[in-house]
Tab-separated table of C-alpha atoms and ligand atoms in Angstrom:
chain	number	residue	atom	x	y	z
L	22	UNK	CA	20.059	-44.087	108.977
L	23	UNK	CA	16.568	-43.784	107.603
L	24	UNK	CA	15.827	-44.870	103.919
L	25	UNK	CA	14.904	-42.209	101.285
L	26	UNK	CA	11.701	-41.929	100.658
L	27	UNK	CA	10.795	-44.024	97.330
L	28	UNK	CA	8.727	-42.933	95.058
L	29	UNK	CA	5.670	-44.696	94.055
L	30	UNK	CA	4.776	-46.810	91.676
L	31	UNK	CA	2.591	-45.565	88.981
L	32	UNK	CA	-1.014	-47.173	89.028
L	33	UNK	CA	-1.020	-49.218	85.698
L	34	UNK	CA	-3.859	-51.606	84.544
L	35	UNK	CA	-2.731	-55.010	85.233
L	36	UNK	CA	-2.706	-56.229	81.801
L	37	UNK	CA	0.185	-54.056	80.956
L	38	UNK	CA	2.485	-54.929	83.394
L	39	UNK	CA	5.327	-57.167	82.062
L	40	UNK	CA	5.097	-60.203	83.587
L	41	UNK	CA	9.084	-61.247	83.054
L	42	UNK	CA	11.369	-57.831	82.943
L	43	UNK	CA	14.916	-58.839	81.546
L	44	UNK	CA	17.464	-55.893	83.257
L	45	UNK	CA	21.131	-55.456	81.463
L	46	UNK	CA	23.395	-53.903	84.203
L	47	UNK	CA	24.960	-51.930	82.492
L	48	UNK	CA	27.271	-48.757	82.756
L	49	UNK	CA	29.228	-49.762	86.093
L	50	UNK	CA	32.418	-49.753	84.633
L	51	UNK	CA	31.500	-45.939	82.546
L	52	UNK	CA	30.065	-44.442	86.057
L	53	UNK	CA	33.482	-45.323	87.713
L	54	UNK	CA	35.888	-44.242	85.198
L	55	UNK	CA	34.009	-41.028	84.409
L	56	UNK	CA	34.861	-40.376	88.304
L	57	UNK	CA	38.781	-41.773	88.095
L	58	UNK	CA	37.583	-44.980	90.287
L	59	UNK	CA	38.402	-48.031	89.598
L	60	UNK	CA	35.505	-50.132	87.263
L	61	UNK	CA	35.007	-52.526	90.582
L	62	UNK	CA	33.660	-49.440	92.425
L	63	UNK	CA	31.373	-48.973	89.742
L	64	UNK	CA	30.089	-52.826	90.110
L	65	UNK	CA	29.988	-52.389	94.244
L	66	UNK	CA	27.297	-49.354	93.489
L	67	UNK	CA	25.503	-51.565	91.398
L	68	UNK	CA	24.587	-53.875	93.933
L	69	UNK	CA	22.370	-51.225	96.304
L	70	UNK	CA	20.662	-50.668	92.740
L	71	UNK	CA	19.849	-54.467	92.113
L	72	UNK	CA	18.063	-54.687	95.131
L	73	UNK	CA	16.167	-51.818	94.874
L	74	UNK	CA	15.111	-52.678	91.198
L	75	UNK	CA	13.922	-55.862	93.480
L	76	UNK	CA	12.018	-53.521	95.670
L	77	UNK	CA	10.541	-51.855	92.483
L	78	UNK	CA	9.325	-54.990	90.900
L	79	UNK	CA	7.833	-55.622	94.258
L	80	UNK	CA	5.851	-52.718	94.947
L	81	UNK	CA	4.726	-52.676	90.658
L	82	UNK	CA	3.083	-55.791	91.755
L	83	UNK	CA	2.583	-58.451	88.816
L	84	UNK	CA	6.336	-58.482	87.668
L	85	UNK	CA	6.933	-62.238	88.133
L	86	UNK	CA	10.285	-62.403	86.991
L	87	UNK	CA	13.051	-60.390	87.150
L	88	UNK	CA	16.691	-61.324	85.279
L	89	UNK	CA	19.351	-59.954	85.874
L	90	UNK	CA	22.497	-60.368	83.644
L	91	UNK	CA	25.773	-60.483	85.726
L	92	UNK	CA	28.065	-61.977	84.223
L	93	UNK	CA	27.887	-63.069	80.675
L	94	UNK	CA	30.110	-66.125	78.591
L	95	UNK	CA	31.913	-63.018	76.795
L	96	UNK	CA	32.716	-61.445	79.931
L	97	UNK	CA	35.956	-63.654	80.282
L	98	UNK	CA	37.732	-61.244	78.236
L	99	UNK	CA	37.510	-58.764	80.953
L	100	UNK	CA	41.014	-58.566	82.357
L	101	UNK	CA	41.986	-61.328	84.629
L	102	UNK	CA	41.646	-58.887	87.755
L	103	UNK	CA	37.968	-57.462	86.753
L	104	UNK	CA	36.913	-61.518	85.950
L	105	UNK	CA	38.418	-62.118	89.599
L	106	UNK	CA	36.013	-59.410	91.475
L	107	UNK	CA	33.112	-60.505	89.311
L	108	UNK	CA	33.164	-63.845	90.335
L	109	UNK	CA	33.743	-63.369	94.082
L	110	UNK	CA	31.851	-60.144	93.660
L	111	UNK	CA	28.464	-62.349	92.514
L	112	UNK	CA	29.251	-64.707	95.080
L	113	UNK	CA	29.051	-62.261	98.033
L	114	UNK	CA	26.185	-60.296	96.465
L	115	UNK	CA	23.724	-63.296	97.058
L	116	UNK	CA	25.361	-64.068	100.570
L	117	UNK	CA	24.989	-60.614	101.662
L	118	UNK	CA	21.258	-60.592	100.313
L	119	UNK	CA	19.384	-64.283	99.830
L	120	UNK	CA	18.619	-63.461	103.757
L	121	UNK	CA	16.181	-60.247	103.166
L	122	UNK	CA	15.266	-61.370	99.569
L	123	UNK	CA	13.621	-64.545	101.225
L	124	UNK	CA	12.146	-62.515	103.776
L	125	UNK	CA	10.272	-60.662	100.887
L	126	UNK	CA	9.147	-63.691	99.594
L	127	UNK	CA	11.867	-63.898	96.203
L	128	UNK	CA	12.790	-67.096	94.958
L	129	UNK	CA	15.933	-66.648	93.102
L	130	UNK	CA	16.936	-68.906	90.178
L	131	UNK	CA	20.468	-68.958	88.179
L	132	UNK	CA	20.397	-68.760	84.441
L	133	UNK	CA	23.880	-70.204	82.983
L	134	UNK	CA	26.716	-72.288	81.762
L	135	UNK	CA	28.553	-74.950	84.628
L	136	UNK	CA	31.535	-75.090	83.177
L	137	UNK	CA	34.183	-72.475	84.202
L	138	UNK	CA	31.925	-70.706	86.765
L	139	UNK	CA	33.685	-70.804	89.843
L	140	UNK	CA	32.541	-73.257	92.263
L	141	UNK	CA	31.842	-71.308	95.031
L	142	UNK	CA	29.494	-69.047	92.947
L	143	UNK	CA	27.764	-72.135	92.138
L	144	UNK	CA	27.189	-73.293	95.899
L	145	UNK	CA	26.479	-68.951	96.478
L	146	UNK	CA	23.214	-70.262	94.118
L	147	UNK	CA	22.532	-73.484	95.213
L	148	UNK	CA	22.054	-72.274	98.529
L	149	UNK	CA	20.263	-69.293	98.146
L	150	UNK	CA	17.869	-71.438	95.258
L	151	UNK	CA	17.377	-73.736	98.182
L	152	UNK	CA	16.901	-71.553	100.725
L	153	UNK	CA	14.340	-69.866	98.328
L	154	UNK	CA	12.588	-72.706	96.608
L	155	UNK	CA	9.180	-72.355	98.140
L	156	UNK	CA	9.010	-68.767	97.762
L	157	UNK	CA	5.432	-67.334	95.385
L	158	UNK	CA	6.797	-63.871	95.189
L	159	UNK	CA	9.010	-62.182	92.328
L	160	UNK	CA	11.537	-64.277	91.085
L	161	UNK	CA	15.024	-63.315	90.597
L	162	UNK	CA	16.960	-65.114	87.925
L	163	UNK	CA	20.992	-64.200	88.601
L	164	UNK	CA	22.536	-64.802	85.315
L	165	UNK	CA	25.947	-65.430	85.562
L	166	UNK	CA	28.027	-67.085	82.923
L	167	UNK	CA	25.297	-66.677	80.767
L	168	UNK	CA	25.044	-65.920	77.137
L	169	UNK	CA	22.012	-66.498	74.795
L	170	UNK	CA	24.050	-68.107	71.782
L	171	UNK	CA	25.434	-70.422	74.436
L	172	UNK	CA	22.185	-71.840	75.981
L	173	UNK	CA	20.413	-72.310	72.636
L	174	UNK	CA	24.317	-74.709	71.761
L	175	UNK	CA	23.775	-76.412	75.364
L	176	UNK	CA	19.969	-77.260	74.534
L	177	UNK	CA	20.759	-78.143	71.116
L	178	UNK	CA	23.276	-80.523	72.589
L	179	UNK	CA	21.135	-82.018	74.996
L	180	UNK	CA	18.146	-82.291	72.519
L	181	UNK	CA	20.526	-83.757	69.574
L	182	UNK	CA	22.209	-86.329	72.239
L	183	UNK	CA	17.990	-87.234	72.867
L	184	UNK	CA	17.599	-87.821	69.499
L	185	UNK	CA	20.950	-90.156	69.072
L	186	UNK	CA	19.564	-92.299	71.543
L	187	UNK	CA	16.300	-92.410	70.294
L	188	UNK	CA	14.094	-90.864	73.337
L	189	UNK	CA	12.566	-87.842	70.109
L	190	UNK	CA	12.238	-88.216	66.494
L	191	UNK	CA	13.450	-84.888	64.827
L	192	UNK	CA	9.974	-84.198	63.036
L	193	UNK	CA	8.303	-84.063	66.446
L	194	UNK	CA	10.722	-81.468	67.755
L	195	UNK	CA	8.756	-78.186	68.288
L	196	UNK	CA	9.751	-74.981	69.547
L	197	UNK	CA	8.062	-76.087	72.687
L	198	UNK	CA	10.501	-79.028	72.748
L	199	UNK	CA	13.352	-76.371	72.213
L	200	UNK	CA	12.190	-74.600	75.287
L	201	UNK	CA	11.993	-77.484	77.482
L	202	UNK	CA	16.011	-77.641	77.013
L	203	UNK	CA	16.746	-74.052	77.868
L	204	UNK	CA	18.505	-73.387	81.351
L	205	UNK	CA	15.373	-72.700	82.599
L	206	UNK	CA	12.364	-73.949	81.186
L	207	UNK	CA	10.137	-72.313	83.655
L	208	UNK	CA	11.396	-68.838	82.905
L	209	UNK	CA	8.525	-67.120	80.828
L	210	UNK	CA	9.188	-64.702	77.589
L	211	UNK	CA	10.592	-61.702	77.908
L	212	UNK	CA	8.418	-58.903	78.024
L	213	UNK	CA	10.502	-55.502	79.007
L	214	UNK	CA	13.712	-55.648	78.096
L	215	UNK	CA	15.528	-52.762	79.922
L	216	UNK	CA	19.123	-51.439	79.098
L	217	UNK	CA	20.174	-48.604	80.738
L	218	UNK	CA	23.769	-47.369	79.991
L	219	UNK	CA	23.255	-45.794	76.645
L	220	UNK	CA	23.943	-48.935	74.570
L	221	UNK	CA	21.439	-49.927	72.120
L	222	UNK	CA	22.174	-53.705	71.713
L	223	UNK	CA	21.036	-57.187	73.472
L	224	UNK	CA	25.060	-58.373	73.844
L	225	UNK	CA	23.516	-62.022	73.652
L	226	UNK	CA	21.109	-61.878	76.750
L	227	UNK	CA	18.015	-64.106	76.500
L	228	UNK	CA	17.857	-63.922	73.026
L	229	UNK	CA	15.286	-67.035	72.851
L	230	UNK	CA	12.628	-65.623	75.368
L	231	UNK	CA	13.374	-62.279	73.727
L	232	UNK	CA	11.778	-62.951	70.578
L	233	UNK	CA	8.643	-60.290	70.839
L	234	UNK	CA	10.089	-58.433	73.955
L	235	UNK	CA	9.368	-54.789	73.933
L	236	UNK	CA	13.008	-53.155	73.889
L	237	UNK	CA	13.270	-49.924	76.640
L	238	UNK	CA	16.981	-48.131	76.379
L	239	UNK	CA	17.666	-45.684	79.122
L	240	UNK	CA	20.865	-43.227	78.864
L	241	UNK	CA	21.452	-43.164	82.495
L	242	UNK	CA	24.215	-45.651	83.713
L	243	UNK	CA	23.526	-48.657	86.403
L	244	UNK	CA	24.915	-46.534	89.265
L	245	UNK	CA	22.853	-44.187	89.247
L	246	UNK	CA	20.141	-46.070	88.352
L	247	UNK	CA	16.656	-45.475	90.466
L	248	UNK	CA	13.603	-46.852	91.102
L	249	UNK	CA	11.849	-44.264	88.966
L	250	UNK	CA	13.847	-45.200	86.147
L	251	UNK	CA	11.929	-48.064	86.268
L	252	UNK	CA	8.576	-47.183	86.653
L	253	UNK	CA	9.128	-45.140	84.045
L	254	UNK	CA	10.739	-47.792	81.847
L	255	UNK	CA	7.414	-49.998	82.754
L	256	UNK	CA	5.158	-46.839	81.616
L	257	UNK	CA	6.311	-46.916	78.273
L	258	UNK	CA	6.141	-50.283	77.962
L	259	UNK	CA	2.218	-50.053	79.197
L	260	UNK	CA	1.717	-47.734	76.076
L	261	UNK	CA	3.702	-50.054	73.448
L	262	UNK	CA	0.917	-51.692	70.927
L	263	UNK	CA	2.196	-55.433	71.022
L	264	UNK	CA	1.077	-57.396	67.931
L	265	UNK	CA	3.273	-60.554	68.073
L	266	UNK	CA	2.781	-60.744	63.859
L	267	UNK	CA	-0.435	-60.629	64.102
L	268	UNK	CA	-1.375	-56.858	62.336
L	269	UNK	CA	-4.970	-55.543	62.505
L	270	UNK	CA	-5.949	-53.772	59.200
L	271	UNK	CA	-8.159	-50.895	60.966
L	272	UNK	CA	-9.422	-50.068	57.369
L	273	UNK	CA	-10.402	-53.305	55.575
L	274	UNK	CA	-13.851	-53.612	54.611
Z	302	FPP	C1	26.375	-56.779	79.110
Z	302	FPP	O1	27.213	-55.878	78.595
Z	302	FPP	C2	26.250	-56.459	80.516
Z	302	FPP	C3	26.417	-57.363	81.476
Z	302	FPP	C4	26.714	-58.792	81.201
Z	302	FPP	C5	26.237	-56.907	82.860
Z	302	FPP	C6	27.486	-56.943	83.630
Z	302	FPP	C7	27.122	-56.510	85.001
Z	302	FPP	C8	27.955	-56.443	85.986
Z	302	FPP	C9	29.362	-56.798	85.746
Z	302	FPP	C10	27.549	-55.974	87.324
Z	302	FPP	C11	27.098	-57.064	88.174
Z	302	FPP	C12	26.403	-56.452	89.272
Z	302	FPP	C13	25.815	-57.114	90.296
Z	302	FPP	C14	25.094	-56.320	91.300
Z	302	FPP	C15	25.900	-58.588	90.468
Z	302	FPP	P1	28.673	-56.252	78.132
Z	302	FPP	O2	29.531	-55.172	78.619
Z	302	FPP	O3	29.028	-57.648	78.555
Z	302	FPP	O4	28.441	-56.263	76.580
Z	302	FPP	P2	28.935	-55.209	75.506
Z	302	FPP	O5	30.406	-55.406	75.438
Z	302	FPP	O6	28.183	-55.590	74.274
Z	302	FPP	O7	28.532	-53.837	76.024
């Protein structure tokens, strides 16, 4: 079977590319139900779309990272049965595709909490982290068992049991410090942060690197998702006047 043909990617001066997008994916479980499927089909749709948001980043050229949120710490409270396909769901998503996303040059990361994840999601990561390690293209952070209130406990943890033992004195701690204790210090500020679905909120995802990111809702759920929703998710972004606090007074003397 041939592919579709993709649209392209709009030309956009450099500069206004975001360099990290953050993607909720969101609207699997809506998509499904609004068709008298079960959620899980929903989720299964949701993984051709992943990839292709890949591809999109890709072809953009200049999106460095890409995060995906997966699973999040709140997500337990999905019924036992939905939890169960997440979990093995995840797992097979990055067997079935660390092969082609290190052919295109990804490296893919995990964003998250150890404890409860299932342990063969954990050595789904490893491996695929491993295989990917070297790569210079996008990267893909997988964030499963993530949740933004968690990380900034975990780091707070880590940095307090520092300071118990003596390796930092509280008055030095900056937010750079802070940083340095997050799941992934390497991953950059959020720039674009892109729900689709409808829903107007964060629900807890990178709410540390999110501090100035430009928020971009879309109404059309993960499913059908495409990559020209997000081109044109990255063209609004381009036109968004980004201050970071610092306001320009265009009529002081
Ligand atoms: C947050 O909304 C959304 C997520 C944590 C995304 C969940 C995504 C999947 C289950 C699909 C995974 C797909 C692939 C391809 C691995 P929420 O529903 O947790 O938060 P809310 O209750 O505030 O809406």
């Amino acid at each position: 079977m041939t592919e579709p043909t993709q649209p392209s990617p709009p030309q956009i001066d450099p500069e206004f590319i975001p360099r990290h997008i953050a993607l909720v994916m969101d609207g699997n479980g809506r998509w499904a139900q609004e068709r008298g499927l079960p959620r899980t089909e929903g989720h299964r749709r949701g993984e051709s779309v992943l990839m292709d948001c890949v591809d999109a980043c890709i072809a953009l050229g200049g999106v460095e990272w890409l995060s995906a949120y997966a699973f999040s710490t709140e997500n337990w409270r999905r019924s036992h049965s939905e939890v169960r396909f997440l979990m093995g769901f995840s797992r097979d998503v990055l067997r079935r595709h660390r092969d082609e996303l290190h052919e295109k040059n990804v490296r893919i990361v995990w964003a998250g909490r150890r404890p409860r994840l299932w342990r063969s999601v954990l050595r789904e990561l490893e491996a695929a982290e491993e295989l990917t390690r070297a790569n210079t293209g996008v990267t893909l952070a997988m964030c499963i068992n993530y949740g933004g209130r968690a990380e900034l406990v975990d780091a707070c943890r880590a940095l307090a049991a520092d300071a118990a033992e003596g390796r930092i004195r509280p008055d030095e701690v900056t937010e750079q410090t802070l940083t340095r204790y997050l799941y992934r210090p390497d991953m950059p500020d959020v720039d674009l942060f892109l729900r689709p679905s409808g829903e107007k909120r964060t629900s807890n995802f990178l709410l540390w690197q999110s501090a100035y990111a430009e928020m971009v809702y879309q109404d059309t759920l993960f499913p059908d998702f495409t990559r020209q929703h997000m081109y044109d998710a990255v063209l609004e972004y381009a036109k968004r006047d980004r201050r970071f606090g610092g306001a320009v007074d265009k009529f002081a003397k």
